[in-house]
Amino acid sequence: MKTNLYTPFVQATCQVLQTMLDLTDIAERSADEFHANEYLEISVGVVGDLEGFITYRFPSQTSLNIVQILSGMEMDCVDDFVTSAVSEIANIISGTVMTLLSADHLTCDILPPFQGKPDTSKEYSQRSQCCVSTSIGDICLDIALNKA
Amino acid sequence: MFWKDKYRLGVEVIDQEHMELFQRVEAFMNVLRSSQSWEEKVGQVNETLEFMKNYVVEHFSHEEAYQKKIQYPGYEAHKKKHDEMVQYVAEVSEQYEKSGFNEQLMQQFGGRLLAWLVNHVAAEDQRIAAYAIEQGVTGNEN
């Protein structure tokens, strides 16, 4: 049976962006509409009742805007500092998702985030994409998970 | 300053320490992100890092004592998050010293610390405040 993963992912992303960045204008949008020439790709491994990866795509300007709001400082390029801050946000969103999933009796842990795309060439029974749009840009998530 | 009033828990001693922590992290980021060369700023970065290593531990223990005092049910989970951060700070510091004060390590540390701190105070710590309000034990800091 397929678990509804889409809703907790969107819910967690909205919750974290609202709490950390005070963003209120967050809306779901189709992943097909996500277009970015340059983006920061952060992946988080999942182990436990579900196994696989979550890959986040933050367009460069969205990444800079996020860190600018967090720090109150101007950021002009996606460097080590920005990449690390955005990776931690991906980590926080993933942790929030795992908490939401535990209400469905799914116990999972997350692994430290890494920059780049994992090898997702194998078959995943739970595969979906979701995207949220905000005043500081879009964020897209690629979910590739299997029930253990 | 990147401190926001919405981060207040309503427990004076904890709020003061949070403000101090935010000020120190901000000072750390200002040096880290300044246009000076790494050689020029590394001394100041090291000084702030040293202070934070001690201050973070001290602050976490005060906050944990408060949670115990009000019998906060999320104490164990919250302490685990503190312990993981303390361990991360210790590991990065050790790696940083061994590397001969590598700038990339500190930039990565600064970015993670920033996001972690904002989330921890804006989300995790607010649950302590919500519990204290619910139990009618706000201000129970002595």
Tab-separated table of C-alpha atoms in Angstrom:
chain	number	residue	atom	x	y	z
A	1	MET	CA	0.000	0.000	0.000
A	2	LYS	CA	1.263	3.465	-0.841
A	3	THR	CA	1.794	5.856	2.029
A	4	ASN	CA	0.717	9.436	1.516
A	5	LEU	CA	4.082	11.160	1.600
A	6	TYR	CA	3.169	14.223	-0.397
A	7	THR	CA	1.092	15.873	2.337
A	8	PRO	CA	3.631	15.568	5.204
A	9	PHE	CA	6.405	16.864	2.951
A	10	VAL	CA	4.460	19.939	1.900
A	11	GLN	CA	3.233	20.465	5.461
A	12	ALA	CA	6.759	20.218	6.927
A	13	THR	CA	8.240	22.550	4.317
A	14	CYS	CA	5.565	25.176	4.958
A	15	GLN	CA	5.918	24.830	8.733
A	16	VAL	CA	9.696	25.247	8.726
A	17	LEU	CA	9.651	28.180	6.291
A	18	GLN	CA	6.973	29.932	8.326
A	19	THR	CA	8.737	29.439	11.650
A	20	MET	CA	12.267	30.188	10.545
A	21	LEU	CA	11.722	32.819	7.876
A	22	ASP	CA	8.315	34.262	8.779
A	23	LEU	CA	7.044	33.458	5.297
A	24	THR	CA	3.271	33.394	5.106
A	25	ASP	CA	2.638	33.377	1.384
A	26	ILE	CA	3.533	29.746	0.730
A	27	ALA	CA	1.589	27.858	-1.919
A	28	GLU	CA	1.855	24.426	-3.472
A	29	ARG	CA	2.586	24.360	-7.161
A	30	SER	CA	3.116	21.729	-9.779
A	31	ALA	CA	6.649	20.369	-9.941
A	32	ASP	CA	6.376	20.648	-13.748
A	33	GLU	CA	6.425	24.401	-13.322
A	34	PHE	CA	9.750	24.364	-11.488
A	35	HIS	CA	12.365	25.936	-13.725
A	36	ALA	CA	15.748	27.078	-12.498
A	37	ASN	CA	18.996	27.289	-14.395
A	38	GLU	CA	21.145	27.240	-11.299
A	39	TYR	CA	20.126	25.577	-8.109
A	40	LEU	CA	21.551	24.077	-4.969
A	41	GLU	CA	20.786	20.396	-4.745
A	42	ILE	CA	20.797	18.900	-1.240
A	43	SER	CA	19.995	15.249	-0.519
A	44	VAL	CA	19.067	13.596	2.747
A	45	GLY	CA	19.140	9.814	3.203
A	46	VAL	CA	16.277	8.075	5.025
A	47	VAL	CA	16.599	4.793	6.948
A	48	GLY	CA	14.125	2.778	8.995
A	49	ASP	CA	10.585	1.815	7.987
A	50	LEU	CA	11.159	3.846	4.830
A	51	GLU	CA	14.468	3.823	2.994
A	52	GLY	CA	15.758	6.056	0.248
A	53	PHE	CA	16.387	9.726	-0.352
A	54	ILE	CA	14.820	13.125	-0.364
A	55	THR	CA	16.433	15.612	-2.734
A	56	TYR	CA	15.760	19.322	-2.337
A	57	ARG	CA	16.313	21.841	-5.101
A	58	PHE	CA	16.783	25.425	-3.990
A	59	PRO	CA	17.317	27.873	-6.891
A	60	SER	CA	20.416	30.020	-6.258
A	61	GLN	CA	18.425	33.196	-5.658
A	62	THR	CA	16.089	31.379	-3.253
A	63	SER	CA	19.126	30.079	-1.337
A	64	LEU	CA	20.588	33.587	-1.068
A	65	ASN	CA	17.237	35.036	0.024
A	66	ILE	CA	16.829	32.365	2.715
A	67	VAL	CA	20.230	33.012	4.260
A	68	GLN	CA	19.764	36.752	3.945
A	69	ILE	CA	16.523	36.562	5.967
A	70	LEU	CA	18.086	34.240	8.540
A	71	SER	CA	21.221	36.284	9.094
A	72	GLY	CA	20.085	39.804	8.243
A	73	MET	CA	23.221	40.028	6.083
A	74	GLU	CA	23.622	40.537	2.334
A	75	MET	CA	24.640	37.346	0.547
A	76	ASP	CA	25.992	37.662	-2.973
A	77	CYS	CA	27.001	34.138	-3.914
A	78	VAL	CA	26.174	30.547	-3.033
A	79	ASP	CA	29.358	29.743	-1.141
A	80	ASP	CA	30.223	27.282	1.650
A	81	PHE	CA	28.396	29.352	4.285
A	82	VAL	CA	25.162	29.568	2.244
A	83	THR	CA	25.327	25.911	1.166
A	84	SER	CA	25.775	24.788	4.757
A	85	ALA	CA	22.893	26.942	6.070
A	86	VAL	CA	20.555	25.699	3.319
A	87	SER	CA	21.663	22.085	3.944
A	88	GLU	CA	20.713	22.498	7.595
A	89	ILE	CA	17.274	23.747	6.524
A	90	ALA	CA	16.861	20.639	4.342
A	91	ASN	CA	17.873	18.618	7.403
A	92	ILE	CA	15.310	20.423	9.600
A	93	ILE	CA	12.496	19.947	7.039
A	94	SER	CA	13.366	16.240	6.743
A	95	GLY	CA	13.384	15.848	10.540
A	96	THR	CA	9.969	17.516	10.708
A	97	VAL	CA	8.635	15.109	8.055
A	98	MET	CA	9.888	12.127	10.077
A	99	THR	CA	8.048	13.458	13.144
A	100	LEU	CA	4.848	13.815	11.094
A	101	LEU	CA	5.267	10.279	9.716
A	102	SER	CA	5.665	8.857	13.213
A	103	ALA	CA	1.982	9.696	13.742
A	104	ASP	CA	1.327	7.063	11.024
A	105	HIS	CA	3.476	4.590	12.987
A	106	LEU	CA	6.388	4.916	10.582
A	107	THR	CA	9.713	5.094	12.390
A	108	CYS	CA	12.498	6.567	10.285
A	109	ASP	CA	15.779	8.338	10.833
A	110	ILE	CA	17.594	10.757	8.581
A	111	LEU	CA	21.250	10.776	7.607
A	112	PRO	CA	23.410	13.925	7.394
A	113	PRO	CA	22.605	16.048	4.317
A	114	PHE	CA	25.003	16.102	1.390
A	115	GLN	CA	25.315	18.286	-1.639
A	116	GLY	CA	24.327	16.670	-4.938
A	117	LYS	CA	22.023	14.010	-6.246
A	118	PRO	CA	22.070	10.436	-4.947
A	119	ASP	CA	21.932	7.375	-7.170
A	120	THR	CA	18.188	6.805	-7.489
A	121	SER	CA	18.390	4.544	-10.523
A	122	LYS	CA	16.830	1.622	-8.641
A	123	GLU	CA	13.079	1.187	-8.361
A	124	TYR	CA	11.294	3.157	-5.651
A	125	SER	CA	7.689	2.358	-4.818
A	126	GLN	CA	7.138	5.804	-3.340
A	127	ARG	CA	8.270	8.314	-5.906
A	128	SER	CA	6.884	11.806	-6.100
A	129	GLN	CA	7.821	15.408	-6.532
A	130	CYS	CA	6.420	18.386	-4.746
A	131	CYS	CA	7.083	22.036	-5.083
A	132	VAL	CA	6.253	25.086	-2.995
A	133	SER	CA	6.230	28.636	-4.156
A	134	THR	CA	7.020	31.578	-1.850
A	135	SER	CA	7.742	35.290	-2.172
A	136	ILE	CA	11.470	34.488	-2.045
A	137	GLY	CA	11.324	31.782	-4.703
A	138	ASP	CA	10.384	28.155	-5.236
A	139	ILE	CA	11.646	25.001	-3.552
A	140	CYS	CA	11.262	21.595	-5.146
A	141	LEU	CA	11.509	18.191	-3.457
A	142	ASP	CA	12.099	14.845	-5.100
A	143	ILE	CA	11.036	11.907	-2.933
A	144	ALA	CA	12.412	8.408	-3.655
A	145	LEU	CA	11.534	5.930	-0.899
A	146	ASN	CA	10.810	2.244	-0.422
A	147	LYS	CA	9.110	0.520	2.470
A	148	ALA	CA	11.762	-1.526	4.266
B	1	MET	CA	20.658	42.220	14.851
B	2	PHE	CA	19.042	38.956	13.874
B	3	TRP	CA	17.420	38.392	17.267
B	4	LYS	CA	13.615	38.727	17.141
B	5	ASP	CA	11.266	39.430	20.021
B	6	LYS	CA	9.129	36.457	18.998
B	7	TYR	CA	11.991	34.216	20.238
B	8	ARG	CA	11.344	35.238	23.859
B	9	LEU	CA	10.194	32.421	26.118
B	10	GLY	CA	9.118	34.644	28.991
B	11	VAL	CA	11.796	33.211	31.287
B	12	GLU	CA	14.129	36.110	31.925
B	13	VAL	CA	17.375	34.230	32.523
B	14	ILE	CA	16.926	32.032	29.426
B	15	ASP	CA	15.866	34.972	27.254
B	16	GLN	CA	18.941	36.955	28.317
B	17	GLU	CA	21.194	34.020	27.475
B	18	HIS	CA	19.514	33.534	24.111
B	19	MET	CA	20.039	37.212	23.313
B	20	GLU	CA	23.691	36.932	24.331
B	21	LEU	CA	24.065	33.817	22.171
B	22	PHE	CA	22.492	35.552	19.157
B	23	GLN	CA	24.765	38.573	19.675
B	24	ARG	CA	27.831	36.343	19.792
B	25	VAL	CA	26.793	34.367	16.729
B	26	GLU	CA	26.112	37.625	14.915
B	27	ALA	CA	29.551	38.958	15.855
B	28	PHE	CA	31.043	35.663	14.690
B	29	MET	CA	29.208	35.902	11.343
B	30	ASN	CA	30.219	39.533	10.868
B	31	VAL	CA	33.885	38.614	11.176
B	32	LEU	CA	33.481	35.437	9.137
B	33	ARG	CA	31.697	37.246	6.291
B	34	SER	CA	33.814	40.426	6.314
B	35	SER	CA	35.873	41.261	3.232
B	36	GLN	CA	39.137	41.052	5.190
B	37	SER	CA	41.565	38.319	4.231
B	38	TRP	CA	41.408	35.092	6.244
B	39	GLU	CA	44.825	35.859	7.767
B	40	GLU	CA	43.499	39.171	9.059
B	41	LYS	CA	40.360	37.746	10.639
B	42	VAL	CA	41.368	34.281	11.792
B	43	GLY	CA	42.443	35.538	15.262
B	44	GLN	CA	39.052	37.110	15.938
B	45	VAL	CA	37.218	34.083	14.549
B	46	ASN	CA	39.154	31.797	16.907
B	47	GLU	CA	38.432	34.007	19.907
B	48	THR	CA	34.678	34.014	19.231
B	49	LEU	CA	34.686	30.281	18.564
B	50	GLU	CA	36.404	29.628	21.884
B	51	PHE	CA	33.845	31.747	23.737
B	52	MET	CA	30.932	30.003	22.025
B	53	LYS	CA	32.220	26.537	22.802
B	54	ASN	CA	32.004	27.331	26.514
B	55	TYR	CA	28.923	29.520	26.396
B	56	VAL	CA	26.824	27.012	24.455
B	57	VAL	CA	27.499	24.307	27.068
B	58	GLU	CA	26.756	26.694	29.939
B	59	HIS	CA	23.539	27.947	28.366
B	60	PHE	CA	22.293	24.451	27.494
B	61	SER	CA	22.825	23.284	31.073
B	62	HIS	CA	20.845	26.285	32.437
B	63	GLU	CA	18.030	25.591	29.984
B	64	GLU	CA	17.990	21.887	30.856
B	65	ALA	CA	17.867	22.705	34.585
B	66	TYR	CA	14.838	24.908	33.925
B	67	GLN	CA	13.123	22.130	31.958
B	68	LYS	CA	13.694	19.714	34.818
B	69	LYS	CA	12.353	22.220	37.295
B	70	ILE	CA	9.079	22.631	35.435
B	71	GLN	CA	9.007	18.871	34.628
B	72	TYR	CA	8.971	19.490	30.907
B	73	PRO	CA	7.944	16.179	29.252
B	74	GLY	CA	10.151	16.779	26.200
B	75	TYR	CA	13.281	17.052	28.362
B	76	GLU	CA	15.067	13.913	27.089
B	77	ALA	CA	14.482	14.665	23.398
B	78	HIS	CA	15.505	18.292	23.880
B	79	LYS	CA	18.652	17.318	25.770
B	80	LYS	CA	19.561	14.927	22.947
B	81	LYS	CA	19.453	17.840	20.492
B	82	HIS	CA	21.667	19.909	22.803
B	83	ASP	CA	24.130	17.028	23.198
B	84	GLU	CA	24.325	16.509	19.427
B	85	MET	CA	25.103	20.193	18.908
B	86	VAL	CA	27.751	20.219	21.640
B	87	GLN	CA	29.340	17.165	20.028
B	88	TYR	CA	29.235	18.790	16.595
B	89	VAL	CA	30.885	21.983	17.913
B	90	ALA	CA	33.597	19.921	19.637
B	91	GLU	CA	34.246	17.805	16.525
B	92	VAL	CA	34.435	20.781	14.180
B	93	SER	CA	36.733	22.658	16.582
B	94	GLU	CA	39.065	19.711	16.778
B	95	GLN	CA	39.080	19.250	13.009
B	96	TYR	CA	39.591	23.000	12.556
B	97	GLU	CA	42.607	23.089	14.863
B	98	LYS	CA	44.109	20.009	13.242
B	99	SER	CA	43.650	21.556	9.787
B	100	GLY	CA	45.648	24.625	10.830
B	101	PHE	CA	42.533	26.859	10.919
B	102	ASN	CA	40.981	26.051	7.558
B	103	GLU	CA	38.555	28.760	6.406
B	104	GLN	CA	36.180	26.450	4.525
B	105	LEU	CA	35.482	24.460	7.701
B	106	MET	CA	34.566	27.645	9.575
B	107	GLN	CA	32.323	28.944	6.772
B	108	GLN	CA	30.467	25.621	6.789
B	109	PHE	CA	30.252	25.689	10.584
B	110	GLY	CA	28.917	29.273	10.569
B	111	GLY	CA	26.154	28.459	8.069
B	112	ARG	CA	24.977	25.395	9.945
B	113	LEU	CA	25.131	27.134	13.314
B	114	LEU	CA	23.013	30.023	12.008
B	115	ALA	CA	20.199	27.800	10.695
B	116	TRP	CA	20.347	25.433	13.681
B	117	LEU	CA	20.166	28.247	16.230
B	118	VAL	CA	17.238	30.032	14.579
B	119	ASN	CA	15.242	26.810	14.283
B	120	HIS	CA	16.123	25.651	17.783
B	121	VAL	CA	15.086	28.885	19.471
B	122	ALA	CA	12.139	29.690	17.153
B	123	ALA	CA	10.658	26.172	17.167
B	124	GLU	CA	12.103	23.757	19.754
B	125	ASP	CA	12.475	26.192	22.654
B	126	GLN	CA	9.037	27.667	22.049
B	127	ARG	CA	7.548	24.293	22.993
B	128	ILE	CA	9.050	24.723	26.474
B	129	ALA	CA	7.362	28.118	26.729
B	130	ALA	CA	4.048	26.688	25.503
B	131	TYR	CA	4.242	23.948	28.141
B	132	ALA	CA	5.136	26.428	30.901
B	133	ILE	CA	2.162	28.619	29.968
B	134	GLU	CA	-0.157	25.610	29.837
B	135	GLN	CA	1.012	24.470	33.281
B	136	GLY	CA	0.910	27.987	34.697
B	137	VAL	CA	4.593	27.891	35.659
B	138	THR	CA	5.934	30.746	33.559
B	139	GLY	CA	8.596	32.774	35.289
B	140	ASN	CA	9.398	29.825	37.545
B	141	GLU	CA	13.113	30.424	37.097
B	142	ASN	CA	14.542	30.321	40.596
